[in-house]
Amino acid sequence: MSRLSVLFSAFVVLVAAFSAAAAEDKTITVFAAASMKNALDEVDAAYTARTGVKFSVSYAASSVLAKQIEQGAPADVFVSADTDWMDYATAKKTINEPTRVNLLGNSIVLIAPKDSKLDNVTIAQGFDLAKLAGDGRIATGDVKSVPVGKYAKAALEKLGAWQAAEPKFAMAESVRAALTLVARGEANLGIVYSTDAKVEPGVKIVGTFPADSHPAIIYPVAATTTAKPETNDYLAFLRSTAAKTILEKYGFKFLVSPTT
Protein backbone atom coordinates (compact mmCIF):
# COMPACT_ATOMS: atom_id res chain seq x y z
CA MET A 1 0.00 0.00 0.00
CA SER A 2 1.38 3.42 -0.97
CA ARG A 3 2.08 6.10 1.60
CA LEU A 4 -0.76 8.17 0.11
CA SER A 5 -3.20 5.28 0.58
CA VAL A 6 -2.09 4.82 4.19
CA LEU A 7 -2.57 8.53 4.90
CA PHE A 8 -6.00 8.49 3.24
CA SER A 9 -7.07 5.43 5.25
CA ALA A 10 -5.93 7.09 8.46
CA PHE A 11 -7.86 10.22 7.53
CA VAL A 12 -11.03 8.19 6.90
CA VAL A 13 -10.65 6.47 10.28
CA LEU A 14 -10.22 9.83 12.02
CA VAL A 15 -13.26 11.32 10.30
CA ALA A 16 -15.35 8.29 11.21
CA ALA A 17 -14.20 8.46 14.81
CA PHE A 18 -14.96 12.18 14.97
CA SER A 19 -18.41 11.67 13.45
CA ALA A 20 -19.18 8.89 15.90
CA ALA A 21 -18.06 11.02 18.81
CA ALA A 22 -20.15 13.94 17.58
CA ALA A 23 -23.20 11.73 17.21
CA GLU A 24 -22.67 10.24 20.65
CA ASP A 25 -22.34 13.74 22.10
CA LYS A 26 -25.83 14.63 20.86
CA THR A 27 -27.39 13.44 24.07
CA ILE A 28 -29.23 15.76 26.42
CA THR A 29 -29.16 14.86 30.10
CA VAL A 30 -32.37 15.74 31.89
CA PHE A 31 -32.99 15.68 35.64
CA ALA A 32 -36.77 15.70 36.09
CA ALA A 33 -39.30 15.36 38.88
CA ALA A 34 -40.52 11.76 39.24
CA SER A 35 -44.09 12.77 38.38
CA MET A 36 -42.94 13.80 34.89
CA LYS A 37 -41.80 10.34 33.77
CA ASN A 38 -44.57 9.07 31.50
CA ALA A 39 -45.33 12.41 29.90
CA LEU A 40 -41.72 13.53 29.48
CA ASP A 41 -40.64 10.16 28.06
CA GLU A 42 -43.19 10.67 25.29
CA VAL A 43 -42.15 14.28 24.73
CA ASP A 44 -38.50 13.24 24.50
CA ALA A 45 -39.32 10.44 22.05
CA ALA A 46 -41.07 12.97 19.83
CA TYR A 47 -38.06 15.28 19.99
CA THR A 48 -35.67 12.44 19.15
CA ALA A 49 -37.81 11.49 16.16
CA ARG A 50 -37.54 15.07 14.88
CA THR A 51 -33.88 15.77 15.59
CA GLY A 52 -32.02 12.53 16.27
CA VAL A 53 -30.91 13.91 19.63
CA LYS A 54 -31.10 11.29 22.36
CA PHE A 55 -31.78 11.60 26.06
CA SER A 56 -30.40 10.41 29.35
CA VAL A 57 -33.08 11.10 31.96
CA SER A 58 -32.93 10.77 35.74
CA TYR A 59 -36.28 10.85 37.53
CA ALA A 60 -36.41 11.44 41.28
CA ALA A 61 -37.72 13.86 43.87
CA SER A 62 -36.91 17.47 42.94
CA SER A 63 -35.03 17.86 46.23
CA VAL A 64 -32.70 14.98 45.39
CA LEU A 65 -32.07 16.21 41.86
CA ALA A 66 -31.35 19.81 42.90
CA LYS A 67 -28.75 18.61 45.40
CA GLN A 68 -27.18 16.22 42.89
CA ILE A 69 -26.77 19.07 40.42
CA GLU A 70 -25.27 21.18 43.20
CA GLN A 71 -22.75 18.40 43.88
CA GLY A 72 -21.65 18.39 40.26
CA ALA A 73 -23.81 15.72 38.65
CA PRO A 74 -23.79 16.28 34.87
CA ALA A 75 -27.15 17.62 33.76
CA ASP A 76 -28.30 19.91 30.96
CA VAL A 77 -31.89 20.46 32.09
CA PHE A 78 -33.64 20.54 35.46
CA VAL A 79 -37.42 20.12 35.72
CA SER A 80 -38.69 20.69 39.26
CA ALA A 81 -42.14 19.92 40.67
CA ASP A 82 -42.11 23.15 42.66
CA THR A 83 -40.56 26.59 42.54
CA ASP A 84 -38.75 26.14 45.87
CA TRP A 85 -36.21 23.66 44.56
CA MET A 86 -35.68 25.64 41.36
CA ASP A 87 -35.09 28.68 43.58
CA TYR A 88 -32.60 26.59 45.54
CA ALA A 89 -30.73 25.63 42.37
CA THR A 90 -30.74 29.23 41.22
CA ALA A 91 -29.33 30.38 44.56
CA LYS A 92 -26.56 27.78 44.25
CA LYS A 93 -25.80 29.19 40.78
CA THR A 94 -26.26 25.83 39.05
CA ILE A 95 -29.11 27.10 36.87
CA ASN A 96 -28.93 29.45 33.89
CA GLU A 97 -31.61 31.77 35.26
CA PRO A 98 -32.62 33.52 31.99
CA THR A 99 -33.73 30.12 30.62
CA ARG A 100 -36.11 29.44 33.50
CA VAL A 101 -39.79 29.07 32.61
CA ASN A 102 -42.79 28.08 34.72
CA LEU A 103 -43.97 25.46 32.27
CA LEU A 104 -46.67 23.31 33.87
CA GLY A 105 -49.34 23.16 36.53
CA ASN A 106 -50.87 20.17 38.34
CA SER A 107 -53.27 19.26 41.15
CA ILE A 108 -53.13 16.91 44.13
CA VAL A 109 -55.64 14.17 44.77
CA LEU A 110 -56.53 11.59 47.39
CA ILE A 111 -56.13 8.04 46.09
CA ALA A 112 -56.99 4.56 47.32
CA PRO A 113 -56.23 1.07 46.01
CA LYS A 114 -58.36 0.14 43.00
CA ASP A 115 -60.44 -2.36 45.01
CA SER A 116 -61.03 -0.03 47.97
CA LYS A 117 -64.63 0.45 49.08
CA LEU A 118 -63.89 4.13 49.65
CA ASP A 119 -65.25 6.46 47.00
CA ASN A 120 -66.23 10.09 46.38
CA VAL A 121 -64.62 11.80 49.38
CA THR A 122 -65.53 15.46 49.79
CA ILE A 123 -62.31 17.24 50.69
CA ALA A 124 -63.21 20.41 52.51
CA GLN A 125 -62.61 22.23 55.79
CA GLY A 126 -62.68 19.80 58.69
CA PHE A 127 -62.75 16.54 56.71
CA ASP A 128 -61.43 13.62 58.79
CA LEU A 129 -58.56 12.04 56.87
CA ALA A 130 -57.37 10.08 59.90
CA LYS A 131 -60.76 8.38 60.21
CA LEU A 132 -60.86 7.61 56.49
CA ALA A 133 -57.50 5.84 56.73
CA GLY A 134 -58.75 3.55 59.52
CA ASP A 135 -55.95 1.32 60.76
CA GLY A 136 -53.96 1.79 57.56
CA ARG A 137 -51.31 4.22 56.44
CA ILE A 138 -51.45 7.32 54.26
CA ALA A 139 -48.68 7.62 51.69
CA THR A 140 -47.19 10.76 50.23
CA GLY A 141 -43.76 12.25 49.61
CA ASP A 142 -41.62 13.36 52.53
CA VAL A 143 -43.40 16.50 53.76
CA LYS A 144 -40.08 18.15 54.64
CA SER A 145 -38.52 17.99 51.20
CA VAL A 146 -40.50 16.23 48.44
CA PRO A 147 -42.79 18.73 46.66
CA VAL A 148 -45.93 16.57 46.68
CA GLY A 149 -45.52 16.01 50.42
CA LYS A 150 -45.07 19.73 51.02
CA TYR A 151 -48.22 20.49 49.04
CA ALA A 152 -50.11 17.74 50.91
CA LYS A 153 -49.12 18.99 54.34
CA ALA A 154 -49.98 22.58 53.45
CA ALA A 155 -53.44 21.52 52.26
CA LEU A 156 -54.13 19.36 55.30
CA GLU A 157 -53.01 22.09 57.68
CA LYS A 158 -55.31 24.59 55.99
CA LEU A 159 -58.22 22.13 56.09
CA GLY A 160 -57.60 21.25 59.74
CA ALA A 161 -56.84 17.59 59.05
CA TRP A 162 -53.07 17.42 59.52
CA GLN A 163 -52.67 17.02 63.26
CA ALA A 164 -54.88 13.93 63.59
CA ALA A 165 -53.60 12.33 60.39
CA GLU A 166 -49.87 12.98 60.79
CA PRO A 167 -49.09 9.80 62.81
CA LYS A 168 -50.55 7.67 60.02
CA PHE A 169 -48.35 9.06 57.26
CA ALA A 170 -45.80 6.94 55.43
CA MET A 171 -43.26 9.36 53.99
CA ALA A 172 -41.91 8.18 50.63
CA GLU A 173 -38.80 9.30 48.81
CA SER A 174 -40.80 10.45 45.78
CA VAL A 175 -44.35 10.75 44.57
CA ARG A 176 -43.97 7.59 42.48
CA ALA A 177 -42.83 5.66 45.55
CA ALA A 178 -45.96 6.84 47.39
CA LEU A 179 -48.09 5.85 44.41
CA THR A 180 -46.60 2.35 44.48
CA LEU A 181 -47.38 1.92 48.19
CA VAL A 182 -51.06 2.54 47.50
CA ALA A 183 -51.15 0.43 44.33
CA ARG A 184 -49.73 -2.52 46.26
CA GLY A 185 -52.22 -2.06 49.08
CA GLU A 186 -49.45 -1.21 51.54
CA ALA A 187 -51.21 2.08 52.30
CA ASN A 188 -54.97 2.60 52.50
CA LEU A 189 -54.73 6.10 51.10
CA GLY A 190 -52.26 8.35 49.35
CA ILE A 191 -51.86 11.96 48.29
CA VAL A 192 -50.25 12.30 44.87
CA TYR A 193 -50.54 14.44 41.75
CA SER A 194 -53.58 13.81 39.58
CA THR A 195 -51.22 13.05 36.69
CA ASP A 196 -49.63 10.19 38.65
CA ALA A 197 -52.97 8.66 39.59
CA LYS A 198 -54.01 8.63 35.93
CA VAL A 199 -51.09 6.46 34.83
CA GLU A 200 -51.33 3.86 37.63
CA PRO A 201 -54.10 1.28 37.06
CA GLY A 202 -53.74 -0.04 40.61
CA VAL A 203 -55.26 3.09 42.20
CA LYS A 204 -58.34 5.25 41.91
CA ILE A 205 -58.93 8.91 42.69
CA VAL A 206 -61.41 9.30 45.54
CA GLY A 207 -61.12 13.05 46.06
CA THR A 208 -59.46 16.21 44.77
CA PHE A 209 -57.93 18.87 47.01
CA PRO A 210 -59.25 22.40 46.47
CA ALA A 211 -56.74 24.49 44.54
CA ASP A 212 -56.86 27.19 47.20
CA SER A 213 -55.91 24.77 49.99
CA HIS A 214 -52.22 24.74 49.02
CA PRO A 215 -49.67 26.84 47.11
CA ALA A 216 -50.05 26.74 43.35
CA ILE A 217 -48.42 23.61 41.91
CA ILE A 218 -45.91 24.88 39.37
CA TYR A 219 -43.26 22.96 37.42
CA PRO A 220 -40.41 25.26 36.36
CA VAL A 221 -37.84 24.12 33.81
CA ALA A 222 -34.39 25.57 33.11
CA ALA A 223 -31.03 24.81 31.58
CA THR A 224 -28.12 24.28 33.91
CA THR A 225 -25.03 26.47 33.78
CA THR A 226 -23.13 23.58 32.15
CA ALA A 227 -25.78 22.76 29.53
CA LYS A 228 -24.82 21.77 26.00
CA PRO A 229 -25.64 24.29 23.23
CA GLU A 230 -28.43 22.09 21.81
CA THR A 231 -30.28 22.35 25.11
CA ASN A 232 -31.82 25.68 24.09
CA ASP A 233 -33.57 24.06 21.13
CA TYR A 234 -34.94 21.34 23.40
CA LEU A 235 -36.26 23.93 25.86
CA ALA A 236 -37.98 25.65 22.95
CA PHE A 237 -39.56 22.32 21.98
CA LEU A 238 -40.93 21.90 25.51
CA ARG A 239 -42.90 25.11 24.88
CA SER A 240 -44.18 23.97 21.47
CA THR A 241 -47.69 23.00 20.47
CA ALA A 242 -46.48 19.43 19.93
CA ALA A 243 -45.20 19.18 23.50
CA LYS A 244 -48.33 20.88 24.84
CA THR A 245 -50.55 18.25 23.21
CA ILE A 246 -48.59 15.43 24.84
CA LEU A 247 -48.34 17.02 28.27
CA GLU A 248 -52.01 17.93 28.40
CA LYS A 249 -52.92 14.38 27.43
CA TYR A 250 -51.32 13.27 30.70
CA GLY A 251 -53.28 15.86 32.66
CA PHE A 252 -50.72 18.63 33.08
CA LYS A 253 -51.81 22.23 32.70
CA PHE A 254 -49.72 24.21 30.20
CA LEU A 255 -48.80 27.56 31.77
CA VAL A 256 -47.12 29.27 28.81
CA SER A 257 -48.29 30.34 25.38
CA PRO A 258 -47.14 27.56 23.05
CA THR A 259 -44.76 28.25 20.22
CA THR A 260 -45.08 26.55 16.85
Coordinates of C-alpha atoms in Angstrom, one line a residue:
M1 CA 0.0 0.0 0.0
S2 CA 1.4 3.4 -1.0
R3 CA 2.1 6.1 1.6
L4 CA -0.8 8.2 0.1
S5 CA -3.2 5.3 0.6
V6 CA -2.1 4.8 4.2
L7 CA -2.6 8.5 4.9
F8 CA -6.0 8.5 3.2
S9 CA -7.1 5.4 5.3
A10 CA -5.9 7.1 8.5
F11 CA -7.9 10.2 7.5
V12 CA -11.0 8.2 6.9
V13 CA -10.7 6.5 10.3
L14 CA -10.2 9.8 12.0
V15 CA -13.3 11.3 10.3
A16 CA -15.4 8.3 11.2
A17 CA -14.2 8.5 14.8
F18 CA -15.0 12.2 15.0
S19 CA -18.4 11.7 13.4
A20 CA -19.2 8.9 15.9
A21 CA -18.1 11.0 18.8
A22 CA -20.1 13.9 17.6
A23 CA -23.2 11.7 17.2
E24 CA -22.7 10.2 20.7
D25 CA -22.3 13.7 22.1
K26 CA -25.8 14.6 20.9
T27 CA -27.4 13.4 24.1
I28 CA -29.2 15.8 26.4
T29 CA -29.2 14.9 30.1
V30 CA -32.4 15.7 31.9
F31 CA -33.0 15.7 35.6
A32 CA -36.8 15.7 36.1
A33 CA -39.3 15.4 38.9
A34 CA -40.5 11.8 39.2
S35 CA -44.1 12.8 38.4
M36 CA -42.9 13.8 34.9
K37 CA -41.8 10.3 33.8
N38 CA -44.6 9.1 31.5
A39 CA -45.3 12.4 29.9
L40 CA -41.7 13.5 29.5
D41 CA -40.6 10.2 28.1
E42 CA -43.2 10.7 25.3
V43 CA -42.2 14.3 24.7
D44 CA -38.5 13.2 24.5
A45 CA -39.3 10.4 22.1
A46 CA -41.1 13.0 19.8
Y47 CA -38.1 15.3 20.0
T48 CA -35.7 12.4 19.1
A49 CA -37.8 11.5 16.2
R50 CA -37.5 15.1 14.9
T51 CA -33.9 15.8 15.6
G52 CA -32.0 12.5 16.3
V53 CA -30.9 13.9 19.6
K54 CA -31.1 11.3 22.4
F55 CA -31.8 11.6 26.1
S56 CA -30.4 10.4 29.3
V57 CA -33.1 11.1 32.0
S58 CA -32.9 10.8 35.7
Y59 CA -36.3 10.9 37.5
A60 CA -36.4 11.4 41.3
A61 CA -37.7 13.9 43.9
S62 CA -36.9 17.5 42.9
S63 CA -35.0 17.9 46.2
V64 CA -32.7 15.0 45.4
L65 CA -32.1 16.2 41.9
A66 CA -31.4 19.8 42.9
K67 CA -28.8 18.6 45.4
Q68 CA -27.2 16.2 42.9
I69 CA -26.8 19.1 40.4
E70 CA -25.3 21.2 43.2
Q71 CA -22.8 18.4 43.9
G72 CA -21.6 18.4 40.3
A73 CA -23.8 15.7 38.7
P74 CA -23.8 16.3 34.9
A75 CA -27.1 17.6 33.8
D76 CA -28.3 19.9 31.0
V77 CA -31.9 20.5 32.1
F78 CA -33.6 20.5 35.5
V79 CA -37.4 20.1 35.7
S80 CA -38.7 20.7 39.3
A81 CA -42.1 19.9 40.7
D82 CA -42.1 23.1 42.7
T83 CA -40.6 26.6 42.5
D84 CA -38.8 26.1 45.9
W85 CA -36.2 23.7 44.6
M86 CA -35.7 25.6 41.4
D87 CA -35.1 28.7 43.6
Y88 CA -32.6 26.6 45.5
A89 CA -30.7 25.6 42.4
T90 CA -30.7 29.2 41.2
A91 CA -29.3 30.4 44.6
K92 CA -26.6 27.8 44.2
K93 CA -25.8 29.2 40.8
T94 CA -26.3 25.8 39.1
I95 CA -29.1 27.1 36.9
N96 CA -28.9 29.5 33.9
E97 CA -31.6 31.8 35.3
P98 CA -32.6 33.5 32.0
T99 CA -33.7 30.1 30.6
R100 CA -36.1 29.4 33.5
V101 CA -39.8 29.1 32.6
N102 CA -42.8 28.1 34.7
L103 CA -44.0 25.5 32.3
L104 CA -46.7 23.3 33.9
G105 CA -49.3 23.2 36.5
N106 CA -50.9 20.2 38.3
S107 CA -53.3 19.3 41.1
I108 CA -53.1 16.9 44.1
V109 CA -55.6 14.2 44.8
L110 CA -56.5 11.6 47.4
I111 CA -56.1 8.0 46.1
A112 CA -57.0 4.6 47.3
P113 CA -56.2 1.1 46.0
K114 CA -58.4 0.1 43.0
D115 CA -60.4 -2.4 45.0
S116 CA -61.0 0.0 48.0
K117 CA -64.6 0.4 49.1
L118 CA -63.9 4.1 49.6
D119 CA -65.3 6.5 47.0
N120 CA -66.2 10.1 46.4
V121 CA -64.6 11.8 49.4
T122 CA -65.5 15.5 49.8
I123 CA -62.3 17.2 50.7
A124 CA -63.2 20.4 52.5
Q125 CA -62.6 22.2 55.8
G126 CA -62.7 19.8 58.7
F127 CA -62.7 16.5 56.7
D128 CA -61.4 13.6 58.8
L129 CA -58.6 12.0 56.9
A130 CA -57.4 10.1 59.9
K131 CA -60.8 8.4 60.2
L132 CA -60.9 7.6 56.5
A133 CA -57.5 5.8 56.7
G134 CA -58.7 3.5 59.5
D135 CA -55.9 1.3 60.8
G136 CA -54.0 1.8 57.6
R137 CA -51.3 4.2 56.4
I138 CA -51.5 7.3 54.3
A139 CA -48.7 7.6 51.7
T140 CA -47.2 10.8 50.2
G141 CA -43.8 12.3 49.6
D142 CA -41.6 13.4 52.5
V143 CA -43.4 16.5 53.8
K144 CA -40.1 18.1 54.6
S145 CA -38.5 18.0 51.2
V146 CA -40.5 16.2 48.4
P147 CA -42.8 18.7 46.7
V148 CA -45.9 16.6 46.7
G149 CA -45.5 16.0 50.4
K150 CA -45.1 19.7 51.0
Y151 CA -48.2 20.5 49.0
A152 CA -50.1 17.7 50.9
K153 CA -49.1 19.0 54.3
A154 CA -50.0 22.6 53.4
A155 CA -53.4 21.5 52.3
L156 CA -54.1 19.4 55.3
E157 CA -53.0 22.1 57.7
K158 CA -55.3 24.6 56.0
L159 CA -58.2 22.1 56.1
G160 CA -57.6 21.2 59.7
A161 CA -56.8 17.6 59.0
W162 CA -53.1 17.4 59.5
Q163 CA -52.7 17.0 63.3
A164 CA -54.9 13.9 63.6
A165 CA -53.6 12.3 60.4
E166 CA -49.9 13.0 60.8
P167 CA -49.1 9.8 62.8
K168 CA -50.5 7.7 60.0
F169 CA -48.3 9.1 57.3
A170 CA -45.8 6.9 55.4
M171 CA -43.3 9.4 54.0
A172 CA -41.9 8.2 50.6
E173 CA -38.8 9.3 48.8
S174 CA -40.8 10.5 45.8
V175 CA -44.4 10.8 44.6
R176 CA -44.0 7.6 42.5
A177 CA -42.8 5.7 45.5
A178 CA -46.0 6.8 47.4
L179 CA -48.1 5.8 44.4
T180 CA -46.6 2.3 44.5
L181 CA -47.4 1.9 48.2
V182 CA -51.1 2.5 47.5
A183 CA -51.2 0.4 44.3
R184 CA -49.7 -2.5 46.3
G185 CA -52.2 -2.1 49.1
E186 CA -49.4 -1.2 51.5
A187 CA -51.2 2.1 52.3
N188 CA -55.0 2.6 52.5
L189 CA -54.7 6.1 51.1
G190 CA -52.3 8.4 49.3
I191 CA -51.9 12.0 48.3
V192 CA -50.3 12.3 44.9
Y193 CA -50.5 14.4 41.8
S194 CA -53.6 13.8 39.6
T195 CA -51.2 13.0 36.7
D196 CA -49.6 10.2 38.6
A197 CA -53.0 8.7 39.6
K198 CA -54.0 8.6 35.9
V199 CA -51.1 6.5 34.8
E200 CA -51.3 3.9 37.6
P201 CA -54.1 1.3 37.1
G202 CA -53.7 0.0 40.6
V203 CA -55.3 3.1 42.2
K204 CA -58.3 5.2 41.9
I205 CA -58.9 8.9 42.7
V206 CA -61.4 9.3 45.5
G207 CA -61.1 13.1 46.1
T208 CA -59.5 16.2 44.8
F209 CA -57.9 18.9 47.0
P210 CA -59.2 22.4 46.5
A211 CA -56.7 24.5 44.5
D212 CA -56.9 27.2 47.2
S213 CA -55.9 24.8 50.0
H214 CA -52.2 24.7 49.0
P215 CA -49.7 26.8 47.1
A216 CA -50.0 26.7 43.3
I217 CA -48.4 23.6 41.9
I218 CA -45.9 24.9 39.4
Y219 CA -43.3 23.0 37.4
P220 CA -40.4 25.3 36.4
V221 CA -37.8 24.1 33.8
A222 CA -34.4 25.6 33.1
A223 CA -31.0 24.8 31.6
T224 CA -28.1 24.3 33.9
T225 CA -25.0 26.5 33.8
T226 CA -23.1 23.6 32.2
A227 CA -25.8 22.8 29.5
K228 CA -24.8 21.8 26.0
P229 CA -25.6 24.3 23.2
E230 CA -28.4 22.1 21.8
T231 CA -30.3 22.3 25.1
N232 CA -31.8 25.7 24.1
D233 CA -33.6 24.1 21.1
Y234 CA -34.9 21.3 23.4
L235 CA -36.3 23.9 25.9
A236 CA -38.0 25.6 22.9
F237 CA -39.6 22.3 22.0
L238 CA -40.9 21.9 25.5
R239 CA -42.9 25.1 24.9
S240 CA -44.2 24.0 21.5
T241 CA -47.7 23.0 20.5
A242 CA -46.5 19.4 19.9
A243 CA -45.2 19.2 23.5
K244 CA -48.3 20.9 24.8
T245 CA -50.5 18.3 23.2
I246 CA -48.6 15.4 24.8
L247 CA -48.3 17.0 28.3
E248 CA -52.0 17.9 28.4
K249 CA -52.9 14.4 27.4
Y250 CA -51.3 13.3 30.7
G251 CA -53.3 15.9 32.7
F252 CA -50.7 18.6 33.1
K253 CA -51.8 22.2 32.7
F254 CA -49.7 24.2 30.2
L255 CA -48.8 27.6 31.8
V256 CA -47.1 29.3 28.8
S257 CA -48.3 30.3 25.4
P258 CA -47.1 27.6 23.0
T259 CA -44.8 28.3 20.2
T260 CA -45.1 26.5 16.9

